[in-house]
mmCIF file of C-alpha atoms in Angstrom:
data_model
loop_
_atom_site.group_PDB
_atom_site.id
_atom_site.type_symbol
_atom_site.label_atom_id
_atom_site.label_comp_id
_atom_site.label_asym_id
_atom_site.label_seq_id
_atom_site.Cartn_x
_atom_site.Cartn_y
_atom_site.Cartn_z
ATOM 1 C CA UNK A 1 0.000 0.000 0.000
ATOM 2 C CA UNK A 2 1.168 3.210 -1.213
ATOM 3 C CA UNK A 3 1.730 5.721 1.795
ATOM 4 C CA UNK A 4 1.683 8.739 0.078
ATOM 5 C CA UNK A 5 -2.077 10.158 -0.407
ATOM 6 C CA UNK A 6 -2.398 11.045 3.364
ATOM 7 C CA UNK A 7 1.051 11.663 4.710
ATOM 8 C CA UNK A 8 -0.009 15.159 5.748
ATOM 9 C CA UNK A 9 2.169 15.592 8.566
ATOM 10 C CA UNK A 10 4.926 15.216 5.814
ATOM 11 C CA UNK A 11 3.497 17.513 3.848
ATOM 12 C CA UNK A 12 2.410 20.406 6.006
ATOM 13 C CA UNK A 13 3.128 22.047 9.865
ATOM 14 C CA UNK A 14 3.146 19.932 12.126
ATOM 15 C CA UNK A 15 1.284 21.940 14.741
ATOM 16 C CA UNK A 16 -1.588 23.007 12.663
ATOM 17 C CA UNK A 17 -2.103 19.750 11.966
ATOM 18 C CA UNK A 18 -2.201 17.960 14.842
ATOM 19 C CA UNK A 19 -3.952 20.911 16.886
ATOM 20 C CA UNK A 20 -6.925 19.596 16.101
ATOM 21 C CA UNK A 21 -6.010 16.400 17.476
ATOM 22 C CA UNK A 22 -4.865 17.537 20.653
ATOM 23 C CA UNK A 23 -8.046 19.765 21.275
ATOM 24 C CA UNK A 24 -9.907 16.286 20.571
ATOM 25 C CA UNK A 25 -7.772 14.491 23.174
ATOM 26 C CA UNK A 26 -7.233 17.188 25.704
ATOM 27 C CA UNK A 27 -10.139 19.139 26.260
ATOM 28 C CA UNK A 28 -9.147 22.909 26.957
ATOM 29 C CA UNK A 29 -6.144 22.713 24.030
ATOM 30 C CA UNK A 30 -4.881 25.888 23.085
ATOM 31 C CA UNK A 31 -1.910 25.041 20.881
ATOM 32 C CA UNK A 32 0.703 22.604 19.929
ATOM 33 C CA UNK A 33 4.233 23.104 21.059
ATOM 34 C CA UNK A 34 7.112 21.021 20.289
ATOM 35 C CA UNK A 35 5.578 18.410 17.984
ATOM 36 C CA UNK A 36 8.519 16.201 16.627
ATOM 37 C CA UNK A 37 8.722 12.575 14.853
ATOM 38 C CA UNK A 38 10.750 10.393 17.298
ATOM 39 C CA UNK A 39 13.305 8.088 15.714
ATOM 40 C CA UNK A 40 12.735 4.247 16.278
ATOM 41 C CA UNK A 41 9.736 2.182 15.863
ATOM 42 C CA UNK A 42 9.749 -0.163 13.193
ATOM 43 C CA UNK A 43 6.387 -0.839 12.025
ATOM 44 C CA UNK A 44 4.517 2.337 13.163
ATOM 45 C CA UNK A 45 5.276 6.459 13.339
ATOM 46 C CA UNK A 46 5.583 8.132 16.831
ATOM 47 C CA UNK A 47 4.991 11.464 17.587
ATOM 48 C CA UNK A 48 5.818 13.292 20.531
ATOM 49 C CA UNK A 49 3.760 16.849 21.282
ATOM 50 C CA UNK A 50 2.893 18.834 23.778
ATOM 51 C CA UNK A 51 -0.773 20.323 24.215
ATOM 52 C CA UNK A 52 -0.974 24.112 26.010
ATOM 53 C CA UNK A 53 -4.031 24.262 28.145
ATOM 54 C CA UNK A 54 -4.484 27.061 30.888
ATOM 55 C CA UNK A 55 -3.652 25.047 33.442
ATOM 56 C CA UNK A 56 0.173 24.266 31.735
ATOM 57 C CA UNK A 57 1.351 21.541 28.994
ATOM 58 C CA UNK A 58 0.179 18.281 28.816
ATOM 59 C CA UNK A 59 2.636 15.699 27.351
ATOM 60 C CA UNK A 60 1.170 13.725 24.538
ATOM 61 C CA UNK A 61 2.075 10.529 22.223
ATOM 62 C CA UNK A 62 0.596 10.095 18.765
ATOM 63 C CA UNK A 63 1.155 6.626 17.595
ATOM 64 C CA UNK A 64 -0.402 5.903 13.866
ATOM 65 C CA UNK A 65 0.379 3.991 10.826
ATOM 66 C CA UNK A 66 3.475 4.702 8.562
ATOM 67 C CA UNK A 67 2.475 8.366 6.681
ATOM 68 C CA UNK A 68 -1.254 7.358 8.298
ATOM 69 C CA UNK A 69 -1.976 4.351 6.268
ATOM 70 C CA UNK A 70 0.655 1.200 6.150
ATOM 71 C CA UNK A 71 0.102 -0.661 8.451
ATOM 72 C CA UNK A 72 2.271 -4.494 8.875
ATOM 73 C CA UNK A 73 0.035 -7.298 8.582
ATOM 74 C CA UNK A 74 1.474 -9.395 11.377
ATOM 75 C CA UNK A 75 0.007 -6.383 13.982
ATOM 76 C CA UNK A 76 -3.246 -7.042 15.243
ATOM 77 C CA UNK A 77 -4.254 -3.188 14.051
ATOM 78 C CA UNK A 78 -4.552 0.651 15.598
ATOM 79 C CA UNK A 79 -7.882 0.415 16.482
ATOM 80 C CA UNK A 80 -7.587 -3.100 18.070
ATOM 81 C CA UNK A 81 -3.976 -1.971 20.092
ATOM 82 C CA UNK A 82 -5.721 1.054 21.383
ATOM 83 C CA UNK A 83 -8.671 -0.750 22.908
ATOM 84 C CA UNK A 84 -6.083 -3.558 24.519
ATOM 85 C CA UNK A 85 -4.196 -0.796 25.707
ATOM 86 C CA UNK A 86 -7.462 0.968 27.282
ATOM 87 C CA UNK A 87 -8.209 -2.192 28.979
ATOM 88 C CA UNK A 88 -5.071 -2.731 30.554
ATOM 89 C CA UNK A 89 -4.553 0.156 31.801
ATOM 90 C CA UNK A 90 -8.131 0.209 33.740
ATOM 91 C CA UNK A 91 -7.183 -3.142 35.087
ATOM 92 C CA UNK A 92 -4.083 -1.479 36.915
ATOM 93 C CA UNK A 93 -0.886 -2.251 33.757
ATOM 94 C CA UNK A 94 1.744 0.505 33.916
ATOM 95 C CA UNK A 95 0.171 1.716 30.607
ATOM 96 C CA UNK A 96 0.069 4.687 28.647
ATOM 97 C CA UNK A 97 -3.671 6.542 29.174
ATOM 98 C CA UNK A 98 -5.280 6.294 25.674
ATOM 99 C CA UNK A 99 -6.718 9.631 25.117
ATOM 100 C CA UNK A 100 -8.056 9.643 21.867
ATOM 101 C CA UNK A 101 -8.471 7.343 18.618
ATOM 102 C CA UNK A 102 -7.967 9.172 15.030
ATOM 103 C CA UNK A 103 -11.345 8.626 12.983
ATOM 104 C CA UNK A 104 -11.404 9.886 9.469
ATOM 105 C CA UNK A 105 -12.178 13.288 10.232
ATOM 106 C CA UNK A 106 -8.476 13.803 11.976
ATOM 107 C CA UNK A 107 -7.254 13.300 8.605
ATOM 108 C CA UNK A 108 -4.483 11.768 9.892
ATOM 109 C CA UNK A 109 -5.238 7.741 9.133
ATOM 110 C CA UNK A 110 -4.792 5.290 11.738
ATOM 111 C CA UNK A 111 -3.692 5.941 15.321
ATOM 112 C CA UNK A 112 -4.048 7.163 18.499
ATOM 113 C CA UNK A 113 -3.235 9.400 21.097
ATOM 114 C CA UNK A 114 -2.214 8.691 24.318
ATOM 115 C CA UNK A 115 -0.026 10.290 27.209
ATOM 116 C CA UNK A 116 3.229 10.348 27.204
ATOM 117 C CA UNK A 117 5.032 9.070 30.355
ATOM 118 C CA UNK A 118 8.270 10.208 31.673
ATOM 119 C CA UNK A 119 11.374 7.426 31.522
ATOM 120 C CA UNK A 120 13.846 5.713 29.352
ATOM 121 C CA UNK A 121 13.255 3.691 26.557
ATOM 122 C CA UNK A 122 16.921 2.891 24.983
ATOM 123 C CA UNK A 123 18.444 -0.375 26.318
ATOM 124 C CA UNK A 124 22.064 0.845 26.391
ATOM 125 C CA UNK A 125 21.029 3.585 28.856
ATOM 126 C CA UNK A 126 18.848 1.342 31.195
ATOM 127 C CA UNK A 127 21.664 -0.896 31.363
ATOM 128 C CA UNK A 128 24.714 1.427 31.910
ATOM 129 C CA UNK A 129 23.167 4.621 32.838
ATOM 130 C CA UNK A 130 24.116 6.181 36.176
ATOM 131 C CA UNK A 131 20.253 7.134 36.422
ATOM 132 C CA UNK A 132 19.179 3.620 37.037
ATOM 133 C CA UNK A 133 21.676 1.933 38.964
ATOM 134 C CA UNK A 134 19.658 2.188 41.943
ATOM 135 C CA UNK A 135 16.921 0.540 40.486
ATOM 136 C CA UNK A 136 18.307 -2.075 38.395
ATOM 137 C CA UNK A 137 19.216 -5.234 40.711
ATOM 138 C CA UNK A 138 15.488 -5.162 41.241
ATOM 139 C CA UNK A 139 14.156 -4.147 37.791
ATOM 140 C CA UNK A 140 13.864 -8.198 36.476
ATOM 141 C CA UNK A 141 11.041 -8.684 40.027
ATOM 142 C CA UNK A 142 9.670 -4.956 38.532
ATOM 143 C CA UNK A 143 8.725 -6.394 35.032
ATOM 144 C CA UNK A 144 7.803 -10.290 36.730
ATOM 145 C CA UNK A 145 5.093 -7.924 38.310
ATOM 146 C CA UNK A 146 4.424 -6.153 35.484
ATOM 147 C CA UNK A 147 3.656 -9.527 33.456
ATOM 148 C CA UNK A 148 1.491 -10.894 35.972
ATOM 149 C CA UNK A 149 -0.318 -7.433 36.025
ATOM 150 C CA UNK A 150 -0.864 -7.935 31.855
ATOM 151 C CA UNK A 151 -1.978 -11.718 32.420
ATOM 152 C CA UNK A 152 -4.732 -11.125 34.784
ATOM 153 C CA UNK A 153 -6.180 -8.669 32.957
ATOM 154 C CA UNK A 154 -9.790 -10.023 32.015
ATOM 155 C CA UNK A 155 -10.719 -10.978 28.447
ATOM 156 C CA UNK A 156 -13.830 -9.790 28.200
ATOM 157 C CA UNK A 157 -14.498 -7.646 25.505
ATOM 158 C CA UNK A 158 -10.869 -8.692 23.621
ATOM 159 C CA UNK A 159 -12.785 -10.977 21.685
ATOM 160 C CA UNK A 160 -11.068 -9.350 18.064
ATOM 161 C CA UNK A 161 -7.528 -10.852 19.157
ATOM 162 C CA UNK A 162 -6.395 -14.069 17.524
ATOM 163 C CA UNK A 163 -6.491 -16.775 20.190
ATOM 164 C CA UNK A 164 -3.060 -19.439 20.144
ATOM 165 C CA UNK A 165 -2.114 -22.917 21.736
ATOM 166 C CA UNK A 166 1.609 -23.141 21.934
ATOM 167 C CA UNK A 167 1.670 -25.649 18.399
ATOM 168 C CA UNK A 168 -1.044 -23.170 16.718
ATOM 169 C CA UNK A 169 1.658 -20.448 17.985
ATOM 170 C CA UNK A 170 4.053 -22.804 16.286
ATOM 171 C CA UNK A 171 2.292 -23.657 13.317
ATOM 172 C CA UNK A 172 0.959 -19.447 12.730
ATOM 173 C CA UNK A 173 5.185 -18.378 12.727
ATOM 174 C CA UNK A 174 5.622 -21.338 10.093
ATOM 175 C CA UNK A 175 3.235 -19.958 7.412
ATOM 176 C CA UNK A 176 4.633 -16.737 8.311
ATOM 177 C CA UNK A 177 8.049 -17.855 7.793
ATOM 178 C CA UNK A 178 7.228 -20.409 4.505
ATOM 179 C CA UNK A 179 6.129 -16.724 2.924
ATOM 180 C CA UNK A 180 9.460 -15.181 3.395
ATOM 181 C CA UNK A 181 11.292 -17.846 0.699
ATOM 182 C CA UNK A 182 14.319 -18.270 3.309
ATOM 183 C CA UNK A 183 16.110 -21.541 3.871
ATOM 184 C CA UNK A 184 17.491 -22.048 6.980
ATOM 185 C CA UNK A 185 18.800 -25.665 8.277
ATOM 186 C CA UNK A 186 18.769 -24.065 11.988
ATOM 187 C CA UNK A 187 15.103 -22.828 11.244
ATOM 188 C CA UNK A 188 13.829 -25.932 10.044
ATOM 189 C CA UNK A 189 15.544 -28.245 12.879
ATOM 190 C CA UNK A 190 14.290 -25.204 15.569
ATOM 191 C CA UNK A 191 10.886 -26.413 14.091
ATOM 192 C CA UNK A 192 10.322 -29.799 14.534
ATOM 193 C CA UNK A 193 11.756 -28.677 18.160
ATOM 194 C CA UNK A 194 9.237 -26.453 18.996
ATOM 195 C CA UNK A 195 6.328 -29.094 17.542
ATOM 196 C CA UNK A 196 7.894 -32.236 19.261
ATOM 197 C CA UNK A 197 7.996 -30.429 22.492
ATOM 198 C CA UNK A 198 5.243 -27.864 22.582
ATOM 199 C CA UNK A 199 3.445 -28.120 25.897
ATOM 200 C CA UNK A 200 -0.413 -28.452 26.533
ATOM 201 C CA UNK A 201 -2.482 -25.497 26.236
ATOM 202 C CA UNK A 202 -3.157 -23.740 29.543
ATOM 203 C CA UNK A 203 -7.133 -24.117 30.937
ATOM 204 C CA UNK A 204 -7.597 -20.610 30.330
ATOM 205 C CA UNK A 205 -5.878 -18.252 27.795
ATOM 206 C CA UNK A 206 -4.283 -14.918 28.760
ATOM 207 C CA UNK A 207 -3.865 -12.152 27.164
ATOM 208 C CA UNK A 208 -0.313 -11.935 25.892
ATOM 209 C CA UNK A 209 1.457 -8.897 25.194
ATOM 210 C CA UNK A 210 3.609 -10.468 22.763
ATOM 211 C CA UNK A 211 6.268 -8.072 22.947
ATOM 212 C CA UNK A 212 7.072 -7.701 26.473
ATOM 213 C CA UNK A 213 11.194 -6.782 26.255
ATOM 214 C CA UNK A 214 13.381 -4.212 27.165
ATOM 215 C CA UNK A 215 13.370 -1.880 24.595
ATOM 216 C CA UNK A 216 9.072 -1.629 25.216
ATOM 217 C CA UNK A 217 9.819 -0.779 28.265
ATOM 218 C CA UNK A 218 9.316 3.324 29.815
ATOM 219 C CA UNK A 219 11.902 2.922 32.656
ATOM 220 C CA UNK A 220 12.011 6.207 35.166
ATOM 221 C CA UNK A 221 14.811 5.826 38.029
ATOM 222 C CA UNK A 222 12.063 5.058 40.615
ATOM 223 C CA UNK A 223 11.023 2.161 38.135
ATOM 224 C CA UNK A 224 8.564 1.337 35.166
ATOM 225 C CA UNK A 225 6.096 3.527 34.072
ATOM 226 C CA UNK A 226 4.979 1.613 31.099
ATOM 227 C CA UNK A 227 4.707 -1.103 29.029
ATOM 228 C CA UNK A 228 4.514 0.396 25.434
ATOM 229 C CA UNK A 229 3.896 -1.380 21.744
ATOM 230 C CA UNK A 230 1.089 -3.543 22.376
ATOM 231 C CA UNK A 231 0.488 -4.267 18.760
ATOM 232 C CA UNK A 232 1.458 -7.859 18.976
ATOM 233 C CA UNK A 233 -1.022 -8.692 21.895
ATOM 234 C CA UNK A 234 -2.924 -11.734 21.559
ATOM 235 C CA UNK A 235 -4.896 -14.343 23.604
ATOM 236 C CA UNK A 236 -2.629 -17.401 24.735
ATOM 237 C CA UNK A 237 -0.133 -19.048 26.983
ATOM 238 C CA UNK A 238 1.261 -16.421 29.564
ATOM 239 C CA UNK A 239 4.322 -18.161 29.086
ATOM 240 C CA UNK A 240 5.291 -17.049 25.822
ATOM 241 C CA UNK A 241 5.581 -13.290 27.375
ATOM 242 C CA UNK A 242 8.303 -14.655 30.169
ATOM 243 C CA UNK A 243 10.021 -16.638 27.534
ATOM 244 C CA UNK A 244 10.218 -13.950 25.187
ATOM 245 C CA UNK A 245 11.394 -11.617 27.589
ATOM 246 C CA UNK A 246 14.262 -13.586 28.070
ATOM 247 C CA UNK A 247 15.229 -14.330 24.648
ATOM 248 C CA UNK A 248 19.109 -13.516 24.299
ATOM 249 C CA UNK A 249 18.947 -10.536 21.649
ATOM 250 C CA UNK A 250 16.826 -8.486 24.378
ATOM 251 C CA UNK A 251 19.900 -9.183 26.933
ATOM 252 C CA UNK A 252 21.931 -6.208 24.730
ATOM 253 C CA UNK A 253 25.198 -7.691 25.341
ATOM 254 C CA UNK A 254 24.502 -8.938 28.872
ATOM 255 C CA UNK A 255 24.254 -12.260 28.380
ATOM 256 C CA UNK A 256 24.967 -13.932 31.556
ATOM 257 C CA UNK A 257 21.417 -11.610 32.476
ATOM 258 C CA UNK A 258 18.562 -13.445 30.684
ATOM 259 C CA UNK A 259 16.137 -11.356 31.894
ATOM 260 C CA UNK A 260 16.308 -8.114 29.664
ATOM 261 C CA UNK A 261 19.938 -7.905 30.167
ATOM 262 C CA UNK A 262 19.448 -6.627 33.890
ATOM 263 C CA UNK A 263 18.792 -10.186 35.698
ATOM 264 C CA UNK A 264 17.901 -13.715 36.385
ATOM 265 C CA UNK A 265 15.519 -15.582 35.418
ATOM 266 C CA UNK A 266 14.788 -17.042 39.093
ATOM 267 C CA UNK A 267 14.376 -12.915 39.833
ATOM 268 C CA UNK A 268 12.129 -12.300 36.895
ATOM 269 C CA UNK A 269 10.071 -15.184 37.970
ATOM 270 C CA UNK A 270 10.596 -14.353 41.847
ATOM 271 C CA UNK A 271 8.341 -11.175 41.133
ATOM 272 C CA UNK A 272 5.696 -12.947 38.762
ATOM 273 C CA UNK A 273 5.055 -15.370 41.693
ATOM 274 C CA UNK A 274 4.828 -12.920 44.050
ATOM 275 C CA UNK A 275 2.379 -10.919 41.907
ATOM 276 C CA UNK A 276 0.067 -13.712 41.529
ATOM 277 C CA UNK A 277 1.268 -15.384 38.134
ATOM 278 C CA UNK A 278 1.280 -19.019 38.017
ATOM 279 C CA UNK A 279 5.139 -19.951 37.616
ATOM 280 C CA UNK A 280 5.613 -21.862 34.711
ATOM 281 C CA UNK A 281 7.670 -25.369 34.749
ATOM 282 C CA UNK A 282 11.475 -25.318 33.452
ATOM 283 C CA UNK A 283 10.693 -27.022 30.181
ATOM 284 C CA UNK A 284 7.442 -24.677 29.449
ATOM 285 C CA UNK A 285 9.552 -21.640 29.884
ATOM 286 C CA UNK A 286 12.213 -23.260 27.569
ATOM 287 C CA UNK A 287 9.897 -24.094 25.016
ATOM 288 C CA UNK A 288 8.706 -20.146 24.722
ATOM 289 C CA UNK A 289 12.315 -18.593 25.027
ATOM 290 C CA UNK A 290 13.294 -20.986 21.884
ATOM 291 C CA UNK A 291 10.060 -19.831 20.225
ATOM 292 C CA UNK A 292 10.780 -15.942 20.702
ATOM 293 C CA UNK A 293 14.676 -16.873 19.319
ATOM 294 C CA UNK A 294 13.207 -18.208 16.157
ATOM 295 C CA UNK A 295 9.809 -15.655 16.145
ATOM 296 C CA UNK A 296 13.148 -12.922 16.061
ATOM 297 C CA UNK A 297 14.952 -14.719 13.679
ATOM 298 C CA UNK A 298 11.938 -15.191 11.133
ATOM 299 C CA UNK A 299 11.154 -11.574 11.385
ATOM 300 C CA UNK A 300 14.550 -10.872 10.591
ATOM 301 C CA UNK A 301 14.226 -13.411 7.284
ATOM 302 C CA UNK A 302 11.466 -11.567 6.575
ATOM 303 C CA UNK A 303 12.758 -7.718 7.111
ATOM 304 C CA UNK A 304 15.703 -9.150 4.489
ATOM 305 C CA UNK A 305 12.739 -9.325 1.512
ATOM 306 C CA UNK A 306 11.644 -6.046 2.386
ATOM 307 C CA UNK A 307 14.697 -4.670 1.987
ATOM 308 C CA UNK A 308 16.111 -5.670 -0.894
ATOM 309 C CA UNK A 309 12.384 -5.632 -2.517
ATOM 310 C CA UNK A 310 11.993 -1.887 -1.620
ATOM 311 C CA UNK A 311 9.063 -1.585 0.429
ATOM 312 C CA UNK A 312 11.301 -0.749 3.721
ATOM 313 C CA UNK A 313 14.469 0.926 2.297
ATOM 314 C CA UNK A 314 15.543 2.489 5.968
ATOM 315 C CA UNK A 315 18.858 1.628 7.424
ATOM 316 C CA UNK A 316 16.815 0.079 10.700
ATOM 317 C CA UNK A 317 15.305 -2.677 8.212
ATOM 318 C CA UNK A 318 18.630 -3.650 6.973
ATOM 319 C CA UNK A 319 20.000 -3.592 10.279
ATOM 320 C CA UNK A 320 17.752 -5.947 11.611
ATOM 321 C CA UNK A 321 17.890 -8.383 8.679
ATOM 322 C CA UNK A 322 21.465 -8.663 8.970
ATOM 323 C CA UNK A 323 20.718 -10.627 12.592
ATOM 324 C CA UNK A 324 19.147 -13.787 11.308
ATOM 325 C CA UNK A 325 22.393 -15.691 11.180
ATOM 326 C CA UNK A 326 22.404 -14.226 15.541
ATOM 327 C CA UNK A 327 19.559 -16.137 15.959
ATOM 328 C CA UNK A 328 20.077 -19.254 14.373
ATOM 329 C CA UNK A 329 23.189 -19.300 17.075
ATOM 330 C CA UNK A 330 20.974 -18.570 20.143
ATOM 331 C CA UNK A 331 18.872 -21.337 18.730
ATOM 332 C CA UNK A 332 21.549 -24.055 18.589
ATOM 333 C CA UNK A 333 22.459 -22.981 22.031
ATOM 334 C CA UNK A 334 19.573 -23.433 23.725
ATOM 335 C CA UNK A 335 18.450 -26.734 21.827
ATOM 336 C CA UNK A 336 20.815 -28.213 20.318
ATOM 337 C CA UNK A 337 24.052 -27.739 22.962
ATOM 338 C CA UNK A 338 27.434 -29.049 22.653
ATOM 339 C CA UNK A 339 27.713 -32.362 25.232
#
């Protein structure tokens, strides 16, 4: 889909545009200040703004399709992420506040607004920053918490996300992996891994953020203010969200941390327990973290088509593709390790 016919904020300022927005999300609105594309974010645009009322600024987060109409079929959709992220956040989720969804008459395409929290996003700055050094041994309990916050959220109402077993998880990143025209050897083998070993399906299904990493993460010094980029949120095994979590490319260097780069696994899980998630068995948790190694690595597969094909030129696309070969090394690690 061509993403030129509405890509007015490319075309015109920035804070006439979007004034109208932010009246339509903040009551009271008197202008736009500072409105700004932030860099990052793969598969949709950010904007960061702030709306003037009388009673001072109020910081402000447009999220919306690339230039307001591509959107990546593997996301579940603008509309759909705003409502999850509505109903999180009432449920008590460190989540963004949705404040308003664009309709046609914002001219804008698809998105939303929401508010923006105060924190750190960047990895490299969570992990090595002088900010967060207070807050970092216990950061891997923080986001156990966090999870079991997301999983306990009721499903009522959430009805428009895709529902998964661990093999139909298995069996939806095959087709999606057949369609990029890759071969791997490690891909195929991590395969019939993942289907000879897939545990049961749990009684109930969860909702799953599906992207739960550092990286999503709005970390302040005093400790996590949101979980952002809820696009991939779907209706499964709670599992999948601790195993991706500790899959080794979110780890930014820090290996010998699986979780996030910033701790154990026994912490991460320490702090889902004593939230009230149900801990999942070794082998369970195995299963998911091999999933979310090859769920990376067939996105990456994938971001190499769209690349050399032309429909994502950017440096960040290449970049990513480049780390399939990463992944097919995590992989033999975790399932296929020397004796």
């Amino acid at each position: 889909m061509n993403d030129e016919p509405t890509d007015l904020l490319a075309k015109g300022d920035p804070r006439l545009l979007l004034l109208p927005l932010a009246r339509a999300a903040v009551p009271g609105c008197t202008a736009v200040h500072n409105a700004r594309r932030l860099t990052g974010g793969a598969n949709q645009e950010t904007w960061a703004l702030d709306a003037e009322t009388e009673a001072g600024a109020v910081p402000l987060i447009l999220r919306r399709a690339r230039g307001g109409t591509l959107q990546r079929s593997t996301g579940i959709g603008l509309d759909a992420e705003a409502l999850v992220i509505r109903t999180a956040y009432g449920n008590g989720v460190p989540a963004p506040e949705v404040l308003h969804v664009l309709s046609a008459g914002d001219g804008l395409g698809k998105g939303f607004v929401m508010r923006r929290m105060a924190g750190e996003t960047i990895p490299r700055k969570i992990l090595q920053g002088d900010a967060f050094s207070a807050i970092r041994p216990r950061l891997a309990g923080d986001c156990g918490k966090a999870l079991a916050a997301i999983h306990a959220v009721p499903t009522d109402g959430l009805d428009r996300l895709e529902r998964f077993t661990p093999l139909s998880r298995v069996e939806w990143l095959h087709a999606h992996y057949r369609a990029t025209e890759q071969v791997s050897p490690v891909f195929a083998y991590a395969f019939a891994w993942l289907r000879a070993h897939a545990p049961d399906a749990p009684e109930k299904p969860a909702l799953v953020h599906g992207d739960f990493r550092n990286g999503n993460l709005m970390i302040a010094p005093d400790g996590i203010s949101a979980v952002l980029d809820w696009e991939n949120a779907h209706l499964g095994d709670p599992a999948e969200d601790l195993g991706w979590f500790c899959v080794p490319s979110w780890r930014f260097g820090n290996l010998d941390k699986p979780a996030g780069g910033f701790g154990t696994r026994e912490d991460l899980l320490a702090g889902y327990g004593a939230a009230g998630g149900c801990i999942p068995s070794p082998d369970r948790l195995r299963f998911w973290e091999a999933y979310g190694s090859l769920y990376w690595g067939v996105v990456c597969a994938r971001s190499v088509n769209e690349f050399r094909g032309g429909a994502d030129p950017s440096v960040e696309r290449a970049m990513i593709a480049r780390r399939a070969s990463e992944t097919e090394l995590d992989l033999l690690r975790l399932i296929a390790p020397r004796r």
